[in-house]
Tab-separated table of C-alpha atoms and ligand atoms in Angstrom:
chain	number	residue	atom	x	y	z
O	1460	MET	CA	117.949	131.919	88.958
O	1461	PHE	CA	121.184	130.910	87.194
O	1462	ARG	CA	123.170	132.226	90.064
O	1463	CYS	CA	121.013	130.190	92.424
O	1464	LEU	CA	121.368	126.943	90.432
O	1465	SER	CA	125.121	127.353	90.480
O	1466	CYS	CA	125.040	127.151	94.279
O	1467	PRO	CA	124.984	123.445	95.330
O	1468	LEU	CA	123.058	124.009	98.559
O	1469	CYS	CA	120.496	126.115	96.772
O	1470	SER	CA	119.870	123.542	94.018
O	1471	MET	CA	119.562	120.859	96.705
O	1472	VAL	CA	116.824	122.906	98.390
O	1473	ILE	CA	115.062	123.360	95.050
O	1474	LEU	CA	115.311	119.615	94.392
O	1475	ILE	CA	113.800	118.831	97.805
O	1476	ILE	CA	110.986	121.290	97.223
O	1477	VAL	CA	110.263	119.816	93.777
O	1478	LEU	CA	110.366	116.226	95.095
O	1479	SER	CA	108.071	116.965	98.011
O	1480	ALA	CA	105.666	118.776	95.681
O	1481	ILE	CA	105.595	115.665	93.466
O	1482	ILE	CA	104.962	113.442	96.507
O	1483	ILE	CA	102.151	115.726	97.672
O	1484	ILE	CA	100.558	115.635	94.203
O	1485	ILE	CA	100.779	111.818	94.092
O	1486	LEU	CA	99.315	111.478	97.590
O	1487	ALA	CA	96.583	114.016	96.858
O	1488	SER	CA	95.536	112.288	93.656
O	1489	ALA	CA	95.565	108.879	95.345
O	1490	PHE	CA	93.445	110.321	98.144
O	1491	ALA	CA	91.089	112.028	95.682
O	1492	GLY	CA	90.905	108.863	93.579
O	1493	LYS	CA	89.858	106.810	96.565
O	1494	HIS	CA	87.139	109.283	97.458
O	1495	SER	CA	85.913	110.264	94.001
O	1496	SER	CA	83.341	107.515	94.173
O	1497	VAL	CA	80.731	109.198	92.018
O	1498	LEU	CA	78.615	106.382	90.600
O	1499	SER	CA	75.543	105.735	88.513
O	1500	LEU	CA	72.991	102.941	88.857
O	1501	ASP	CA	72.310	103.120	85.107
O	1502	LYS	CA	74.823	104.586	82.674
O	1503	ALA	CA	72.701	103.843	79.601
O	1504	PRO	CA	69.068	104.591	80.416
O	1505	VAL	CA	66.377	104.481	77.744
O	1506	ALA	CA	63.674	107.096	78.253
O	1507	ASN	CA	60.133	106.813	76.990
O	1508	LEU	CA	59.557	109.905	74.799
O	1509	GLY	CA	57.275	112.408	76.515
O	1510	LYS	CA	57.782	110.784	79.917
O	1511	ASN	CA	60.118	111.767	82.759
O	1512	GLN	CA	63.503	110.096	83.106
O	1513	LEU	CA	65.906	109.907	86.025
O	1514	LEU	CA	69.622	110.111	85.194
O	1515	SER	CA	71.273	108.324	88.088
O	1516	CYS	CA	74.319	109.843	89.788
O	1517	TYR	CA	75.338	109.545	93.411
O	1518	GLN	CA	78.215	109.676	95.820
O	1519	GLN	CA	78.711	106.962	98.383
O	1520	ILE	CA	78.779	108.705	101.721
O	1521	ILE	CA	78.421	107.533	105.292
O	1522	LYS	CA	76.433	110.405	106.750
O	1523	THR	CA	74.613	113.477	105.469
O	1524	MET	CA	76.768	116.314	104.207
O	1525	PRO	CA	76.633	120.076	104.619
O	1526	LEU	CA	75.065	121.416	101.414
O	1527	SER	CA	77.208	124.551	101.627
O	1528	GLN	CA	80.253	122.417	100.786
O	1529	MET	CA	78.566	120.662	97.926
O	1530	SER	CA	78.629	121.470	94.251
O	1531	VAL	CA	76.875	119.494	91.525
O	1532	THR	CA	77.070	120.239	87.817
O	1533	TRP	CA	75.200	118.363	85.119
O	1534	THR	CA	76.311	119.131	81.560
O	1535	LYS	CA	75.437	117.602	78.206
O	1536	SER	CA	78.057	117.097	75.540
O	1537	GLU	CA	77.814	119.538	72.628
O	1538	VAL	CA	75.304	121.696	74.512
O	1539	PRO	CA	76.701	125.012	75.792
O	1540	GLY	CA	75.945	125.967	79.365
O	1541	VAL	CA	74.771	123.624	82.053
O	1542	VAL	CA	71.803	121.308	82.311
O	1543	TYR	CA	71.638	121.929	86.061
O	1544	GLN	CA	73.931	123.372	88.689
O	1545	PHE	CA	74.044	123.502	92.456
O	1546	LYS	CA	76.812	125.437	94.179
O	1547	ASN	CA	77.491	127.430	97.341
O	1548	GLY	CA	74.470	125.843	98.986
O	1549	ALA	CA	71.975	126.889	96.312
O	1550	VAL	CA	70.635	126.035	92.879
O	1551	ASP	CA	72.377	128.190	90.252
O	1552	LEU	CA	70.728	128.103	86.821
O	1553	GLU	CA	72.273	131.269	85.418
O	1554	ASN	CA	74.217	129.272	82.809
O	1555	GLN	CA	71.437	126.823	82.057
O	1556	SER	CA	70.909	125.911	78.419
O	1557	PRO	CA	67.432	126.986	77.197
O	1558	GLN	CA	66.817	123.361	76.136
O	1559	PHE	CA	66.540	122.385	79.804
O	1560	LYS	CA	64.706	125.392	81.230
O	1561	GLY	CA	62.140	124.183	83.758
O	1562	ARG	CA	62.805	120.525	82.895
O	1563	ALA	CA	65.815	119.545	85.001
O	1564	THR	CA	65.745	119.085	88.761
O	1565	VAL	CA	67.781	117.437	91.483
O	1566	SER	CA	65.893	116.734	94.692
O	1567	SER	CA	67.351	118.803	97.542
O	1568	VAL	CA	66.333	116.115	100.025
O	1569	ASP	CA	68.328	113.561	98.026
O	1570	LEU	CA	71.313	115.942	97.794
O	1571	LEU	CA	71.815	115.632	101.566
O	1572	THR	CA	72.531	111.936	101.177
O	1573	GLY	CA	74.806	112.389	98.169
O	1574	ASN	CA	72.130	111.434	95.643
O	1575	THR	CA	72.651	113.907	92.788
O	1576	SER	CA	70.417	112.151	90.247
O	1577	LEU	CA	68.863	114.422	87.617
O	1578	LEU	CA	65.159	114.225	86.864
O	1579	LEU	CA	64.516	115.261	83.264
O	1580	SER	CA	60.855	115.859	82.487
O	1581	THR	CA	58.990	115.217	79.216
O	1582	VAL	CA	61.959	113.746	77.366
O	1583	ARG	CA	62.336	114.772	73.693
O	1584	SER	CA	64.379	113.010	71.045
O	1585	GLN	CA	66.981	115.824	71.035
O	1586	ASP	CA	67.643	115.138	74.734
O	1587	GLN	CA	69.498	111.986	73.716
O	1588	GLY	CA	73.235	112.095	74.305
O	1589	LYS	CA	75.979	112.012	76.899
O	1590	TYR	CA	75.448	113.757	80.222
O	1591	THR	CA	78.216	114.316	82.741
O	1592	CYS	CA	77.499	114.632	86.451
O	1593	THR	CA	80.357	116.325	88.313
O	1594	VAL	CA	80.209	116.352	92.096
O	1595	SER	CA	82.440	117.880	94.704
O	1596	SER	CA	81.638	117.697	98.398
O	1597	SER	CA	83.222	117.196	101.798
O	1598	ALA	CA	83.311	113.491	100.909
O	1599	GLY	CA	85.513	114.138	97.852
O	1600	GLY	CA	84.676	114.569	94.218
O	1601	GLY	CA	84.433	112.949	90.837
O	1602	ALA	CA	82.352	112.611	87.737
O	1603	VAL	CA	80.281	110.043	85.903
O	1604	THR	CA	78.868	110.023	82.367
O	1605	VAL	CA	75.375	108.805	81.562
O	1606	ASP	CA	74.375	108.079	77.964
O	1607	LEU	CA	70.675	108.808	77.529
O	1608	ARG	CA	68.667	107.347	74.694
O	1609	ALA	CA	64.988	107.836	74.059
O	1610	GLY	CA	62.400	105.629	72.484
O	1611	ALA	CA	58.717	104.955	72.264
O	1612	PHE	CA	57.209	101.486	72.344
O	1613	SER	CA	53.698	100.177	72.374
O	1614	ALA	CA	52.095	96.839	71.699
O	1615	PRO	CA	49.992	96.458	68.552
O	1616	SER	CA	46.289	95.806	68.593
O	1617	PHE	CA	44.776	93.523	65.957
O	1618	THR	CA	41.560	93.693	63.995
O	1619	LEU	CA	40.237	91.175	61.524
O	1620	SER	CA	37.771	91.949	58.792
O	1621	ASN	CA	37.110	90.700	55.311
O	1622	SER	CA	40.083	88.295	55.279
O	1623	THR	CA	42.333	91.163	56.254
O	1624	LEU	CA	44.348	91.200	59.455
O	1625	THR	CA	45.291	94.708	60.516
O	1626	ALA	CA	47.677	95.609	63.332
O	1627	VAL	CA	48.157	99.122	64.676
O	1628	ALA	CA	50.857	100.118	67.166
O	1629	GLU	CA	50.504	103.748	68.227
O	1630	ARG	CA	53.967	104.731	69.446
O	1631	TRP	CA	57.352	103.685	68.112
O	1632	PHE	CA	60.681	105.490	68.100
O	1633	PRO	CA	63.293	105.181	66.618
O	1634	LYS	CA	61.697	104.114	63.308
O	1635	PRO	CA	60.987	100.380	63.567
O	1636	SER	CA	61.076	97.556	61.061
O	1637	VAL	CA	57.984	95.380	60.740
O	1638	THR	CA	57.883	91.691	59.793
O	1639	TRP	CA	55.034	89.209	59.542
O	1640	THR	CA	55.742	85.484	59.651
O	1641	ASN	CA	53.735	82.323	60.097
O	1642	LEU	CA	54.520	79.781	62.808
O	1643	ASN	CA	57.018	78.104	60.497
O	1644	GLY	CA	59.009	81.305	60.289
O	1645	THR	CA	58.132	81.951	56.652
O	1646	VAL	CA	58.100	85.672	55.968
O	1647	LEU	CA	54.723	86.924	54.700
O	1648	HIS	CA	54.201	90.086	52.707
O	1649	GLY	CA	52.307	92.651	54.729
O	1650	ASN	CA	51.524	96.168	53.629
O	1651	THR	CA	53.086	98.424	56.248
O	1652	SER	CA	52.891	102.177	56.623
O	1653	LEU	CA	54.816	104.197	59.196
O	1654	ASN	CA	53.559	107.701	59.870
O	1655	SER	CA	55.374	110.037	62.231
O	1656	ASN	CA	53.728	112.786	64.227
O	1657	SER	CA	55.214	116.203	65.028
O	1658	ALA	CA	57.224	114.735	67.928
O	1659	GLY	CA	58.798	112.217	65.514
O	1660	VAL	CA	56.963	109.264	67.024
O	1661	TYR	CA	55.800	106.660	64.474
O	1662	THR	CA	52.470	104.924	64.241
O	1663	VAL	CA	52.769	101.460	62.735
O	1664	ASP	CA	49.847	100.406	60.556
O	1665	THR	CA	50.289	97.058	58.871
O	1666	VAL	CA	47.895	94.906	56.872
O	1667	LEU	CA	48.136	91.215	55.985
O	1668	SER	CA	45.806	90.087	53.235
O	1669	PRO	CA	44.424	87.691	52.241
O	1670	ILE	CA	44.767	85.657	55.376
O	1671	ASN	CA	43.809	82.055	55.846
O	1672	MET	CA	41.591	80.992	58.696
O	1673	SER	CA	42.867	78.711	61.464
O	1674	ASN	CA	46.333	80.134	61.167
O	1675	THR	CA	48.622	81.823	63.576
O	1676	TYR	CA	50.494	84.932	62.532
O	1677	ILE	CA	53.465	86.476	64.231
O	1678	LEU	CA	54.124	90.183	64.013
O	1679	ARG	CA	57.558	91.459	64.913
O	1680	ILE	CA	58.126	95.194	65.373
O	1681	GLU	CA	61.663	96.178	66.281
O	1682	ASN	CA	64.177	98.953	66.441
O	1683	ASP	CA	67.617	99.039	68.004
O	1684	LEU	CA	66.091	99.583	71.466
O	1685	LYS	CA	63.145	97.198	71.637
O	1686	ILE	CA	61.637	94.132	70.026
O	1687	SER	CA	57.912	93.503	70.176
O	1688	VAL	CA	56.684	90.056	69.182
O	1689	SER	CA	52.945	89.519	68.909
O	1690	GLN	CA	51.042	86.416	68.032
O	1691	ALA	CA	47.558	86.520	66.577
O	1692	THR	CA	45.665	83.253	66.320
O	1693	LEU	CA	42.602	83.283	64.116
O	1694	GLY	CA	39.500	81.384	65.116
O	1695	ARG	CA	38.396	78.544	62.897
O	1696	VAL	CA	34.860	79.838	62.708
O	1697	GLY	CA	33.863	83.340	61.758
O	1698	SER	CA	35.988	86.398	61.361
O	1699	SER	CA	37.234	86.812	64.878
O	1700	LEU	CA	40.591	86.810	66.529
O	1701	SER	CA	40.936	84.296	69.283
O	1702	ARG	CA	41.637	85.510	72.803
O	1703	ASP	CA	45.195	84.306	72.937
O	1704	SER	CA	46.576	86.992	70.723
O	1705	GLN	CA	49.337	88.456	72.817
O	1706	THR	CA	52.431	90.558	72.718
O	1707	SER	CA	55.714	90.335	74.475
O	1708	LEU	CA	58.042	93.270	74.454
O	1709	THR	CA	61.713	92.783	75.165
O	1710	ALA	CA	64.650	95.129	75.343
O	1711	ASP	CA	67.185	94.719	72.587
O	1712	THR	CA	69.974	95.869	74.886
O	1713	SER	CA	71.037	95.173	78.431
O	1714	SER	CA	69.155	98.233	79.603
O	1715	SER	CA	65.428	98.322	79.878
O	1716	SER	CA	63.019	101.162	79.484
O	1717	SER	CA	61.253	102.634	82.415
O	1718	GLY	CA	57.581	103.214	82.816
O	1719	GLY	CA	54.764	103.595	80.380
O	1720	THR	CA	55.557	100.507	78.371
O	1721	PRO	CA	52.879	97.850	78.129
O	1722	ARG	CA	54.544	94.490	78.571
O	1723	HIS	CA	51.537	92.397	77.666
O	1724	SER	CA	48.393	93.218	75.856
O	1725	GLN	CA	45.382	91.293	74.823
O	1726	ALA	CA	43.441	91.716	71.651
O	1727	SER	CA	40.161	90.053	70.991
Q	637	NAG	C1	68.244	108.818	94.102
Q	637	NAG	O1	66.954	109.427	94.186
Q	637	NAG	C2	66.005	108.931	93.272
Q	637	NAG	C3	64.701	109.676	93.459
Q	637	NAG	O2	64.901	111.056	93.452
Q	637	NAG	C4	65.808	107.459	93.473
Q	637	NAG	O3	64.913	106.944	92.497
Q	637	NAG	C5	67.138	106.734	93.352
Q	637	NAG	O4	66.979	105.368	93.628
Q	637	NAG	C6	68.147	107.328	94.309
Q	637	NAG	N1	69.433	106.707	94.054
Q	637	NAG	C7	70.216	106.225	95.035
Q	637	NAG	C8	71.501	105.621	94.602
Q	637	NAG	O5	69.865	106.285	96.189
Q	638	NAG	C1	35.307	92.856	51.440
Q	638	NAG	O1	35.783	92.201	50.280
Q	638	NAG	C2	34.897	92.276	49.198
Q	638	NAG	C3	35.451	91.480	48.028
Q	638	NAG	O2	36.755	91.058	48.251
Q	638	NAG	C4	34.671	93.737	48.807
Q	638	NAG	O3	33.715	93.808	47.763
Q	638	NAG	C5	34.171	94.514	50.004
Q	638	NAG	O4	34.060	95.890	49.683
Q	638	NAG	C6	35.107	94.335	51.175
Q	638	NAG	N1	34.570	94.995	52.330
Q	638	NAG	C7	35.314	95.822	53.076
Q	638	NAG	C8	34.618	96.408	54.255
Q	638	NAG	O5	36.478	96.074	52.821
Q	639	NAG	C1	54.643	74.495	58.226
Q	639	NAG	O1	55.498	73.420	57.913
Q	639	NAG	C2	54.805	72.171	57.878
Q	639	NAG	C3	55.812	71.057	57.595
Q	639	NAG	O2	57.101	71.539	57.562
Q	639	NAG	C4	53.732	72.182	56.792
Q	639	NAG	O3	53.029	70.958	56.801
Q	639	NAG	C5	52.783	73.307	57.091
Q	639	NAG	O4	51.821	73.416	56.028
Q	639	NAG	C6	53.511	74.597	57.204
Q	639	NAG	N1	52.580	75.641	57.606
Q	639	NAG	C7	52.550	76.821	57.090
Q	639	NAG	C8	51.541	77.784	57.649
Q	639	NAG	O5	53.340	77.174	56.194
Q	640	NAG	C1	49.220	99.354	50.742
Q	640	NAG	O1	48.259	100.173	51.395
Q	640	NAG	C2	48.059	101.433	50.815
Q	640	NAG	C3	47.048	102.185	51.623
Q	640	NAG	O2	47.194	101.922	52.982
Q	640	NAG	C4	47.582	101.260	49.377
Q	640	NAG	O3	47.475	102.537	48.765
Q	640	NAG	C5	48.580	100.413	48.612
Q	640	NAG	O4	48.071	100.148	47.320
Q	640	NAG	C6	48.814	99.105	49.318
Q	640	NAG	N1	49.846	98.334	48.625
Q	640	NAG	C7	49.713	97.064	48.335
Q	640	NAG	C8	50.881	96.403	47.644
Q	640	NAG	O5	48.720	96.425	48.622
Q	641	NAG	C1	47.107	81.588	52.550
Q	641	NAG	O1	47.248	80.316	51.938
Q	641	NAG	C2	47.702	80.395	50.583
Q	641	NAG	C3	47.664	78.994	49.993
Q	641	NAG	O2	47.852	78.021	50.983
Q	641	NAG	C4	49.079	80.971	50.517
Q	641	NAG	O3	49.565	81.081	49.220
Q	641	NAG	C5	49.052	82.356	51.170
Q	641	NAG	O4	50.389	82.871	51.243
Q	641	NAG	C6	48.483	82.293	52.577
Q	641	NAG	N1	48.344	83.616	53.075
Q	641	NAG	C7	48.855	83.994	54.245
Q	641	NAG	C8	48.697	85.426	54.624
Q	641	NAG	O5	49.413	83.186	54.973
């Protein structure tokens, strides 16, 4: 080696080899960069607990690809093993984490068109976290990270009896805060209880008493994923809620939840 470096021609050859290697690496990474178009339609999905959720990941390709040249690996940060793996033309779940056994699939029909989205069934709260989808195919390769959060949201239903207005919302997660106000925005003191079931989902049970007839009450239930605003208008006569009690549910973030969420409800 030392003897070689001492020879001017020899060190020139080494220099040329090193320089061309560097050029090849730069070209290769530029080429790979251009083709590593692994994308996601939604990098921050919010799943409805207990429901199925698609984690979007796809490669932009012109035509269908040979599956034998395709490999797809879904992993979750801080979870050993894989969530799902496809390699050498077949599904390979040997290293699958027990947490995802029987719950993670990628459609083989979609794979042909570069759609490597993961379908996670019956989402649990511990499924929340960062998932990485790594794809390599004849069209190139790359990776994308999807941050999954889970929640549960349902509109409250109202009942009125004995000057007491009760609202019950069956499914909320994460733990929500509950506020009653009148139309003027004045905060009223309700008696709220939040009970969680074995899956960690809360039932909101809140009571406003005594209430005054011919008033409108606004109930706001919110967590860092969703805000539900309901309006209950009491009839002037008798102890009945008027028909226009309604709820609107809005996402607190740019992402919206998928499926299973009632957007409007009517109480009477
Ligand atoms: C991928 O496939 C899923 C259904 O398996 C579909 O909902 C989704 O829109 C597809 N994504 C793209 C980018 O085609
Ligand atoms: C209604 O209120 C009255 C007095 O405030 C009470 O005696 C009665 O038990 C209440 N009825 C119900 C069903 O809560
Ligand atoms: C709301 O405010 C108006 C005037 O500001 C007042 O007359 C009315 O009594 C208030 N209503 C309630 C329910 O507090
Ligand atoms: C709130 O409701 C619970 C039962 O649901 C009752 O035990 C408690 O006394 C109530 N608190 C107030 C301040 O009314
Ligand atoms: C009902 O009206 C009384 C007096 O106007 C008031 O003090 C009370 O806070 C009202 N109750 C509710 C639930 O709005």
